[in-house]
Short mmCIF file of C-alpha atoms in Angstrom, two decimals:
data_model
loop_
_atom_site.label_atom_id
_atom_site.label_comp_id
_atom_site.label_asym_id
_atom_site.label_seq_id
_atom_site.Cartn_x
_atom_site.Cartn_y
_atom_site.Cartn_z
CA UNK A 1 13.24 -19.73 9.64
CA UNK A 2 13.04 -16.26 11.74
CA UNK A 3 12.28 -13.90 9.51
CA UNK A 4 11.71 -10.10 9.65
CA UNK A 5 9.68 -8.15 6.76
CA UNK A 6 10.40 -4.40 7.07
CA UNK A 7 7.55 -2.60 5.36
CA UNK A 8 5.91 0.94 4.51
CA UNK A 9 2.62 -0.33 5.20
CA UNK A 10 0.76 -2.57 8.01
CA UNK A 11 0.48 -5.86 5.85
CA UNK A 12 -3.50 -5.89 6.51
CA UNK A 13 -5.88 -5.86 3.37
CA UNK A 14 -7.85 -3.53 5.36
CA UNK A 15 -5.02 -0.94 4.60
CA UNK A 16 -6.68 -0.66 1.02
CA UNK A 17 -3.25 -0.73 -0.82
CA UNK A 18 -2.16 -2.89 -3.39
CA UNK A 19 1.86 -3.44 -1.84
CA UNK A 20 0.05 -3.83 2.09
CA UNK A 21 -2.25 -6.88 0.06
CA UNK A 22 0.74 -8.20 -1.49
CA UNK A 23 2.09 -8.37 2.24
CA UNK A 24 -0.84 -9.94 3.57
CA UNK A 25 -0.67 -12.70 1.83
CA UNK A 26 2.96 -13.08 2.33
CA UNK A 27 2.61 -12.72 6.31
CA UNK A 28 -0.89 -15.17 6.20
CA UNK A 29 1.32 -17.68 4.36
CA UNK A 30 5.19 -17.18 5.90
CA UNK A 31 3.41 -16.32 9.61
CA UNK A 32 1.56 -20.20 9.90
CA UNK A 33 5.05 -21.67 8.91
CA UNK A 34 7.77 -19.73 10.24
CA UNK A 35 8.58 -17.27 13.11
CA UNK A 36 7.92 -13.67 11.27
CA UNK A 37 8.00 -10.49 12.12
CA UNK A 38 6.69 -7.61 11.03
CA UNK A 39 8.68 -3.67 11.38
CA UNK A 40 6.42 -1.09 9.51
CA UNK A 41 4.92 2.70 9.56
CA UNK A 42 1.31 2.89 10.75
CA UNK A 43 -0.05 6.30 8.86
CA UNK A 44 -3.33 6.57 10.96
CA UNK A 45 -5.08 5.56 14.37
CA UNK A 46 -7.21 2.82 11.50
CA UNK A 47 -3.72 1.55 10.80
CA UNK A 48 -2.61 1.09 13.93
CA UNK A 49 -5.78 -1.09 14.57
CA UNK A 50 -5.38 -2.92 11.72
CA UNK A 51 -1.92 -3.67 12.52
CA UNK A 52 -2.98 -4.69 16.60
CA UNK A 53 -5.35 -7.13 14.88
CA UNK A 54 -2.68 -8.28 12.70
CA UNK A 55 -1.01 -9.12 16.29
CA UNK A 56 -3.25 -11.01 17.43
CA UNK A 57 -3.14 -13.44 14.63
CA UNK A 58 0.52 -14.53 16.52
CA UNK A 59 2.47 -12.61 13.88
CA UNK A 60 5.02 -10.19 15.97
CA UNK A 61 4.53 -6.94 14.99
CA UNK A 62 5.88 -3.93 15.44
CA UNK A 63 5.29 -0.47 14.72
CA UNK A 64 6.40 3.11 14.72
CA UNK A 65 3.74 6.02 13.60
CA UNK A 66 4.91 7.98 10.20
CA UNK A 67 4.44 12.33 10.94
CA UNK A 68 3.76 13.01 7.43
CA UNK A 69 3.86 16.70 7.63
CA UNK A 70 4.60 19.39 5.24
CA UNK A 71 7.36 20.68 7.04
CA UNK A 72 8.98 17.02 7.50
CA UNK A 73 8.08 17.01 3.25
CA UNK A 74 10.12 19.68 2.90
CA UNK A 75 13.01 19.25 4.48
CA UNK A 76 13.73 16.10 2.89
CA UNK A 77 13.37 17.87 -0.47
CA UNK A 78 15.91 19.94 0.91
CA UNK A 79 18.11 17.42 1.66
CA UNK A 80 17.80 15.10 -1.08
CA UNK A 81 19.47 18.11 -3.34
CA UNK A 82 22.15 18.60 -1.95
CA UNK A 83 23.21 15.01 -0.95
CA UNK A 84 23.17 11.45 -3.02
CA UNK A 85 19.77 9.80 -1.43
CA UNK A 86 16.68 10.77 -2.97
CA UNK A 87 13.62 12.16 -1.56
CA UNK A 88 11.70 9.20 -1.13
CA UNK A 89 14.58 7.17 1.16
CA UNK A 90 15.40 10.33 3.07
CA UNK A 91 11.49 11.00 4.17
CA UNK A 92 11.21 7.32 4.55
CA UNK A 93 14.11 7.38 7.16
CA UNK A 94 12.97 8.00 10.65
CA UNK A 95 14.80 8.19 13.91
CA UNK A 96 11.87 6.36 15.81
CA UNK A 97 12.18 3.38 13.45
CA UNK A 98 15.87 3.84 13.51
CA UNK A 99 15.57 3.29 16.95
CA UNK A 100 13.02 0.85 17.33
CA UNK A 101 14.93 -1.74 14.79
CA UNK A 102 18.01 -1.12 16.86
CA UNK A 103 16.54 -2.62 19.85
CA UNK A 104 14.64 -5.15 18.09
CA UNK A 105 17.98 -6.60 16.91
CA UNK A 106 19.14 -6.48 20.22
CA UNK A 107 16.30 -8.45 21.10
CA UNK A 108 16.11 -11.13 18.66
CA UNK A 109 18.57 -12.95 15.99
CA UNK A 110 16.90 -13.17 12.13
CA UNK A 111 18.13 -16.25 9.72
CA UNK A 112 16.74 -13.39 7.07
CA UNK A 113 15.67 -9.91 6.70
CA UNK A 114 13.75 -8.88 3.84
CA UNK A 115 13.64 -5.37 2.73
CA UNK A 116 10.64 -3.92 0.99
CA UNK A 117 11.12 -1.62 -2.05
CA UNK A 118 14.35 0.81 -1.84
CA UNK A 119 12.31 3.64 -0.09
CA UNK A 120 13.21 1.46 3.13
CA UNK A 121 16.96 1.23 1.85
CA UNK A 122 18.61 3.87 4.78
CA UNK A 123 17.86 1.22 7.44
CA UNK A 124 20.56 -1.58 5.35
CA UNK A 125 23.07 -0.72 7.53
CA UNK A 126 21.42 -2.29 11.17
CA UNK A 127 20.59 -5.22 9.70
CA UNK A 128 23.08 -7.79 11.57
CA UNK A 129 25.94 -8.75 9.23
CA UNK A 130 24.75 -12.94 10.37
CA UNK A 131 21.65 -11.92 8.57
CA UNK A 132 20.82 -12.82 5.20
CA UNK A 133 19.92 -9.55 3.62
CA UNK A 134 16.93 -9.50 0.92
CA UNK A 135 15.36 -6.50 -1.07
CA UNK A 136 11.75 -6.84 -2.28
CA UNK A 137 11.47 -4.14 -5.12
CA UNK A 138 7.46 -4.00 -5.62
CA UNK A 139 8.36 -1.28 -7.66
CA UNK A 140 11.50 -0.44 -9.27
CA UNK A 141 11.77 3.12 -8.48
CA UNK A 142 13.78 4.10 -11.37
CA UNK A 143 11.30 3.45 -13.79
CA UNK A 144 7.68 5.49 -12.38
CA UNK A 145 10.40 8.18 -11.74
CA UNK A 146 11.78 8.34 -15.12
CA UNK A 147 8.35 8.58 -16.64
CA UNK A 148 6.78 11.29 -13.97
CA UNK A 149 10.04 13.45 -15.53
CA UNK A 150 9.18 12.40 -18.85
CA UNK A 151 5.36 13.09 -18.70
CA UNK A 152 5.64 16.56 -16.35
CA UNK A 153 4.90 19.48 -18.37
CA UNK A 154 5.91 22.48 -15.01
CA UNK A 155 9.71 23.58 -15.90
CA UNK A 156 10.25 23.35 -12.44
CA UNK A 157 8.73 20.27 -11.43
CA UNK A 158 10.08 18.72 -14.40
CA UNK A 159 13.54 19.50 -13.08
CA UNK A 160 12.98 18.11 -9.61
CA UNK A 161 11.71 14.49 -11.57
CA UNK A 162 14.69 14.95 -13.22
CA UNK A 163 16.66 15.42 -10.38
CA UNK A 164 15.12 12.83 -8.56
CA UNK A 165 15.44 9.97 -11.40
CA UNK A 166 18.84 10.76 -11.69
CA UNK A 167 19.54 9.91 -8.04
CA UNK A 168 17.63 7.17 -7.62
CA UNK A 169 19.73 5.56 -10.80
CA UNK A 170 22.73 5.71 -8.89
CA UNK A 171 21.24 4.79 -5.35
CA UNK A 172 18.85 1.79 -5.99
CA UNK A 173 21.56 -0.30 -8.30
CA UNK A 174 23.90 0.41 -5.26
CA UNK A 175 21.67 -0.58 -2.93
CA UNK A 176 20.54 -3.99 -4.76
CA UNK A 177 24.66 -4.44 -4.94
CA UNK A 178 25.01 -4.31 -1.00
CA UNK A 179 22.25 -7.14 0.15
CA UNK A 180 22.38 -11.17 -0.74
CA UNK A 181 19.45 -11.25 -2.94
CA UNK A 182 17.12 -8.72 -4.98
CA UNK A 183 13.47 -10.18 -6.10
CA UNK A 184 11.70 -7.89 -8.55
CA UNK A 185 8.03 -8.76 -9.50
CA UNK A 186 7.98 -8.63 -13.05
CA UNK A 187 9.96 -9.90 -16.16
CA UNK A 188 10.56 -6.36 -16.81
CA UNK A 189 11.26 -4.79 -14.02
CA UNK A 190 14.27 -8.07 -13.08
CA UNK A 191 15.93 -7.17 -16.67
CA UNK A 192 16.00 -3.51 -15.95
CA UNK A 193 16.97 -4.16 -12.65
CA UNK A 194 20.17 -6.52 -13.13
CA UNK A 195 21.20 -4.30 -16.06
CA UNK A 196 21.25 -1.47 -13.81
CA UNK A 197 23.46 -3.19 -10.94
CA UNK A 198 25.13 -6.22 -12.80
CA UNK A 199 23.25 -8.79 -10.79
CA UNK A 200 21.03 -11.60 -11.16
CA UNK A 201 17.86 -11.15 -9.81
CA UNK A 202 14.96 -13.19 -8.68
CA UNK A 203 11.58 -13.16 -10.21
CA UNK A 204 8.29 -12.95 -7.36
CA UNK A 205 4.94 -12.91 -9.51
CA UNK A 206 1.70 -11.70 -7.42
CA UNK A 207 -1.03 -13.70 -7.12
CA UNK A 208 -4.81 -13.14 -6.67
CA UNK A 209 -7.17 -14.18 -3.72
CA UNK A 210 -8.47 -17.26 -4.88
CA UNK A 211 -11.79 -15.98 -3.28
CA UNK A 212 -12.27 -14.17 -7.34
CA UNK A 213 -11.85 -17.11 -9.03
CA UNK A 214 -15.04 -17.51 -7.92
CA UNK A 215 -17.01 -14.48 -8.60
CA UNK A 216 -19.89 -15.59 -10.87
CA UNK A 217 -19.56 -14.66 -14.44
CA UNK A 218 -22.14 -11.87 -15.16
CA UNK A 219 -24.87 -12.54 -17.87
CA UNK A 220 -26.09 -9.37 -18.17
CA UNK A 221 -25.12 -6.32 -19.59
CA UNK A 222 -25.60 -3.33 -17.76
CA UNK A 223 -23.30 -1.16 -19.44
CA UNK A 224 -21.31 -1.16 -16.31
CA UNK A 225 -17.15 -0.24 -16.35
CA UNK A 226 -15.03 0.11 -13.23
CA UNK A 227 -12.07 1.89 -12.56
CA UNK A 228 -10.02 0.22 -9.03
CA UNK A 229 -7.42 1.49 -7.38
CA UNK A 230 -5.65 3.48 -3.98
CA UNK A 231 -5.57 6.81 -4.44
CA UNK A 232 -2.62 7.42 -2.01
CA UNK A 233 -0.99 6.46 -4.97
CA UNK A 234 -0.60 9.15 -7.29
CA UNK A 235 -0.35 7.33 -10.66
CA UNK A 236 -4.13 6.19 -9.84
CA UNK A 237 -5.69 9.78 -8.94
CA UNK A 238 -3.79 10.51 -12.49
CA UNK A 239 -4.99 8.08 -14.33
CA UNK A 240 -8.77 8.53 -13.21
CA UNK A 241 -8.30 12.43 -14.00
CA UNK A 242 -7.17 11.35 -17.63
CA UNK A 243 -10.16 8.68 -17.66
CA UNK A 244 -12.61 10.90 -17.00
CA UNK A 245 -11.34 14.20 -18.98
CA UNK A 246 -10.19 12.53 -22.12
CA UNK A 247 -12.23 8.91 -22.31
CA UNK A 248 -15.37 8.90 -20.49
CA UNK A 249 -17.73 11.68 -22.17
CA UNK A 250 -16.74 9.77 -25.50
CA UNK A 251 -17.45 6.42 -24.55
CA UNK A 252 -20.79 7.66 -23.04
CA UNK A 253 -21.71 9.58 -25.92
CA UNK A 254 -21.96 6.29 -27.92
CA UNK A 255 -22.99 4.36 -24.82
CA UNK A 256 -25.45 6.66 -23.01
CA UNK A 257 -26.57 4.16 -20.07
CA UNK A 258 -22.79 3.66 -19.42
CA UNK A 259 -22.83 3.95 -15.66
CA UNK A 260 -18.99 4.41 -14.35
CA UNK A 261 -18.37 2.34 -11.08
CA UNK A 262 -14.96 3.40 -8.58
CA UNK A 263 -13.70 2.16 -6.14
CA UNK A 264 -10.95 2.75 -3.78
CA UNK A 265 -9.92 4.42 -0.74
CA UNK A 266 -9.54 8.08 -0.27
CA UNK A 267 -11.34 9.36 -3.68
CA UNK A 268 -9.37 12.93 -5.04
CA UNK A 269 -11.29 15.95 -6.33
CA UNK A 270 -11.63 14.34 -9.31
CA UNK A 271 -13.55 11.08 -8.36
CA UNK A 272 -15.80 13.57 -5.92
CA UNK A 273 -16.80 15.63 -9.06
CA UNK A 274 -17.55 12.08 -10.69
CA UNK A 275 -20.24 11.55 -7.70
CA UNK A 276 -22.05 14.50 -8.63
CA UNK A 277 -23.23 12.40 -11.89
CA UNK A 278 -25.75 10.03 -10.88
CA UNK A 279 -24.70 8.03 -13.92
CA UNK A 280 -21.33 7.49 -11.35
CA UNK A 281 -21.26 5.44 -8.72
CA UNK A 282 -18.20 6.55 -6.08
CA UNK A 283 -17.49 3.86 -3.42
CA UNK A 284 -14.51 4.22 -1.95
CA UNK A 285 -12.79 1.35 -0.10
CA UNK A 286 -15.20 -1.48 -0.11
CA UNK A 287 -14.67 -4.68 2.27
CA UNK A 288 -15.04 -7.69 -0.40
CA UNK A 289 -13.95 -5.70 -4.01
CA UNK A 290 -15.71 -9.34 -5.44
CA UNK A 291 -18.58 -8.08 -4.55
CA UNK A 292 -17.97 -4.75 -6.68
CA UNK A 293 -16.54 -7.11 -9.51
CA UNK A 294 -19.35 -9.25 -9.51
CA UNK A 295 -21.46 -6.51 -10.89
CA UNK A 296 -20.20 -4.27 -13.26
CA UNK A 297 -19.07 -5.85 -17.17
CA UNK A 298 -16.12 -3.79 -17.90
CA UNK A 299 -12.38 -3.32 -16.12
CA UNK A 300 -10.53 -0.21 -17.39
CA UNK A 301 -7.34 0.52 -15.94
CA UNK A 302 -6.23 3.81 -17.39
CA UNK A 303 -2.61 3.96 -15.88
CA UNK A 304 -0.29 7.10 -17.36
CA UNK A 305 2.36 6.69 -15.20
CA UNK A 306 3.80 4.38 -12.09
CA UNK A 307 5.77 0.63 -12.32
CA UNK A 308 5.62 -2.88 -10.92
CA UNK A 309 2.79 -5.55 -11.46
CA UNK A 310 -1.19 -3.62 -10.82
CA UNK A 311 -2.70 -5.80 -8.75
CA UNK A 312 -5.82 -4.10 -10.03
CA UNK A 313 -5.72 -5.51 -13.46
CA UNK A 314 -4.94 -9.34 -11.94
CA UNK A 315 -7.91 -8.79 -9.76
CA UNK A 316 -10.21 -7.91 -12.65
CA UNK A 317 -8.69 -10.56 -15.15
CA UNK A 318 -9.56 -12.94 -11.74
CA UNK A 319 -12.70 -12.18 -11.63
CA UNK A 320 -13.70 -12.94 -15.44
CA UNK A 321 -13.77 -9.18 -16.39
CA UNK A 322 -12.91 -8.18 -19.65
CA UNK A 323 -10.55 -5.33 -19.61
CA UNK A 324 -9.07 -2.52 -21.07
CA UNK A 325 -5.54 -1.21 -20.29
CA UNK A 326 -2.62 1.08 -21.30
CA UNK A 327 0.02 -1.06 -21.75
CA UNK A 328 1.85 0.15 -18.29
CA UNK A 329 -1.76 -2.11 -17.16
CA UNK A 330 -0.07 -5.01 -18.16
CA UNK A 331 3.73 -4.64 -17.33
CA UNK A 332 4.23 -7.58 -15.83
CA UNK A 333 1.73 -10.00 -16.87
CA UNK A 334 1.62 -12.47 -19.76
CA UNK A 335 -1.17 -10.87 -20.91
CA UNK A 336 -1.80 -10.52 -24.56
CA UNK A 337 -3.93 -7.53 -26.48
CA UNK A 338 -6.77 -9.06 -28.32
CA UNK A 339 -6.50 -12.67 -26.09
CA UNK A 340 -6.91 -11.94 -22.82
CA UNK A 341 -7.91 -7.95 -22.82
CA UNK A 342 -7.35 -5.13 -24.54
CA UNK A 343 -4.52 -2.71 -24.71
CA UNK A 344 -5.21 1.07 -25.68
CA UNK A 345 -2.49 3.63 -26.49
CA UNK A 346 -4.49 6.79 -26.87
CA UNK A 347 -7.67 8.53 -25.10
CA UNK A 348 -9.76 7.80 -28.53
CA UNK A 349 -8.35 4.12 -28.88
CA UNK A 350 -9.48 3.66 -25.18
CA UNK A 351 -13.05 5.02 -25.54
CA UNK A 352 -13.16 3.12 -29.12
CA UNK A 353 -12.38 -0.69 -26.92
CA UNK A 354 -13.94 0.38 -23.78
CA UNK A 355 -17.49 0.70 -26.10
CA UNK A 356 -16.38 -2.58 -27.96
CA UNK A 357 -16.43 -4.27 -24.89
CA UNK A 358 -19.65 -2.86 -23.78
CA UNK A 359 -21.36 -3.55 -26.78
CA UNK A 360 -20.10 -7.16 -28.11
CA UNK A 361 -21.45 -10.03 -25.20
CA UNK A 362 -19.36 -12.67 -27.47
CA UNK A 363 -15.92 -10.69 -27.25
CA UNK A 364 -16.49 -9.64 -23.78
CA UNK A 365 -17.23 -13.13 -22.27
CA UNK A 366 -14.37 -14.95 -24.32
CA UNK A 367 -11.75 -12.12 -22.93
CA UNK A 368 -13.41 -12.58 -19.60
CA UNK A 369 -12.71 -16.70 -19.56
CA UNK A 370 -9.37 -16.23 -21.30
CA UNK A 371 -8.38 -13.73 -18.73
CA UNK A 372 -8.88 -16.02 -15.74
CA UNK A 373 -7.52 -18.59 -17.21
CA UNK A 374 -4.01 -16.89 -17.27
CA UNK A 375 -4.53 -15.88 -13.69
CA UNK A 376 -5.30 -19.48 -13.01
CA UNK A 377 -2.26 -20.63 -14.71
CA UNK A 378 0.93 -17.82 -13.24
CA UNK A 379 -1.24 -16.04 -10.59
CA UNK A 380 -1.50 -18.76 -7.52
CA UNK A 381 -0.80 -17.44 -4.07
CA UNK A 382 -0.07 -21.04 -2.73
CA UNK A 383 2.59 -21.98 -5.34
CA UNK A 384 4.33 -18.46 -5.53
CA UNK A 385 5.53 -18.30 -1.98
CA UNK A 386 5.87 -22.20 -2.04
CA UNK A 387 8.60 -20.73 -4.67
CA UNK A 388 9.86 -17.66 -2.73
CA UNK A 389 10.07 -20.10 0.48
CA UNK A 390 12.34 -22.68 -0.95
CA UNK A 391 14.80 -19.86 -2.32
CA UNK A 392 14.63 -18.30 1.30
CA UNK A 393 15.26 -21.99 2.86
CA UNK A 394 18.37 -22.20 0.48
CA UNK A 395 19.14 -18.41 1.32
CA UNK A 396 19.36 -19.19 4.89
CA UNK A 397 20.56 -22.64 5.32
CA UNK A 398 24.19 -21.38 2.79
CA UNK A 399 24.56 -18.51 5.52
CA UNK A 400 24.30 -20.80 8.35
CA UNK A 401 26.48 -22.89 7.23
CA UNK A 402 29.16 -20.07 6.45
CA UNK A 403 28.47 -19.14 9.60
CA UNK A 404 29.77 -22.26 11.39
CA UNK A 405 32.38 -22.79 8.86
CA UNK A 406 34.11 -19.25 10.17
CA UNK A 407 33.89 -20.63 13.44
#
């Protein structure tokens, strides 16, 4: 097949996101067996190196740099209310990409374009009509949007969320109506998605690198939790905030040598203030998060807010962590509360698991094993886009033959 993936980020784990992971493994697999290319927004000269070394794998990619300015910010807020496309699709929608997909098309014929998440959804219309046309929703926007409106306590920026989720609930079913196929990545976010635009819609699960399947089960108990996660993403900065405001100085009051690990690229204020504790330990991005995984005892994943599958909890669950989640932790993974982790509602209910874990070996270690076990089981990088390549090779092969039947 020729294939293009049009993506926010440069599909590099380097990148330090969770979607430009997913992507990696996508283009590793797809790139050795097909002839894929790759359209996305570099956001930084480290990006655009990333995305040269991605090159010289044999992957074609191509790029256009994203000016994420205030000004540009603003005048796609300004648009979005007073026309039907949301904020995110309107800043999303550049004339240099515009341009450079134009002449990419010109250049080369696709049996298949996928489409990642409906931020990307402006460019539809130059996709070649020959083309089989497929949206990837990582995320369903609809649903982190709904619950930043829901959770926003500002008048006024509770009335932009508003605005905003109300847009995007007549703009993303639209959009999944005008393409050939729509994959969401979770149970959940495939029933809300064909409910919204009466379609069927295909299921993609995640997997892990199979690289923490092997991280060594820890023995000893240090006390140790870790928080992972992007912080480009905004559900993660406000999640740690909550962590450490409304959890942490509990849990540590009962576990004093609780020493708080996190990692991810581009700590906030809030992780910074965390360094100034020496019973914290700040990384940032780290090259191998195994390594990171391999010794600390305790996963928390303290999401408030955002949608689609955390590759952050399969990652933990992977490595033979125990965890403990809010439930938006789990959305989209057979995971069960008291089986494979824990599931807190509350700030209290967190601390009261998070020193469970820390304090019973036997509960922590049979979470741990059950945990990776599931991941073993639904998680597999090699079988899922086995999966997602057979529907694309039945995708393509019914347009080609439509093709030559209209001929």
């Amino acid at each position: 097949m020729r294939l293009l993936m049009l993506t926010l980020f440069v599909p590099h784990r380097g990148v330090g996101h969770g979607a430009a992971t997913v992507d990696a493994h996508y283009v590793e697999y797809f790139g050795r067996r097909h002839d894929l290319t790759v359209a996305a927004f570099t956001f930084n000269d480290r990006e655009a190196a990333l995305a040269r070394e991605l090159a010289g794998t044999g992957v074609d990619v191509r790029t256009v740099p994203f000016p994420d300015t205030t000004l540009r910010r603003m005048r796609a807020r300004a648009q979005s209310l007073f026309g039907p496309t949301p904020f995110l699709p309107r800043l999303f929608n550049r004339p240099a990409m515009a341009s450079m997909l134009g002449a990419l098309f010109q250049e080369k014929t696709f049996d298949l374009v996928q489409i990642e998440t409906s931020f990307l959804g402006e460019y539809l219309p130059l996709v070649p009509a020959d083309a089989v046309r497929v949206l990837m929703e990582l995320d369903v926007s609809v649903k982190p949007l709904a619950r930043r409106y829901r959770l926003e306590r500002s008048r006024l920026r509770r009335a932009w969320h508003r605005q905003q989720w109300l847009q995007m609930r007549r703009y993303e079913p639209a959009l999944c109506r005008r393409v050939d196929r729509v994959y969401a990545v979770s149970q959940e976010d495939r029933a809300l998605l064909g409910d919204l635009a009466g379609i069927d819609v295909g299921l993609f699960r995640y997997g892990v690198d199979p690289a923490l399947l092997s991280v060594p089960l820890k023995m000893r108990n240090d006390h140790r939790a870790l928080f992972l996660g992007a912080f480009l993403h905004q559900p993660n900065v406000h999640g740690l905030e909550w962590f450490a405001e409304s959890v942490l100085p509990e849990a540590r009051r009962r576990v004093p040598d609780l020493t708080f690990w996190c990692v991810g690229r581009n700590p906030p204020p809030c992780a910074q203030a965390l360094a100034r504790d020496p019973a914290n330990r700040v990384l940032g991005w780290v090259p191998n998060v195994g390594d990171a995984l391999a010794q600390v005892d305790v996963g928390v994943v303290p999401l408030l807010s955002g949608g689609g599958v955390k590759l952050k909890t399969l990652e933990m669950l992977a490595a033979g962590k125990a965890v403990v989640t809010t439930p938006i932790g789990i959305e989209g993974i057979d995971a069960r509360d008291g089986e494979h982790l824990l599931v807190a509602r509350t700030a209290q209910e967190f601390a009261d698991k998070l020193v469970r874990l820390l304090t019973d070996d036997h509960l922590r270690r049979q979470l741990g094993a059950k945990g990776r076990e599931l991941v073993c089981r639904d998680h597999q990088w090699g079988s899922n886009l086995a999966s997602l390549e057979r529907e694309y090779l039945a995708l393509t092969g019914g347009a080609m033959a439509r093709t030559a039947s209209a001929v």
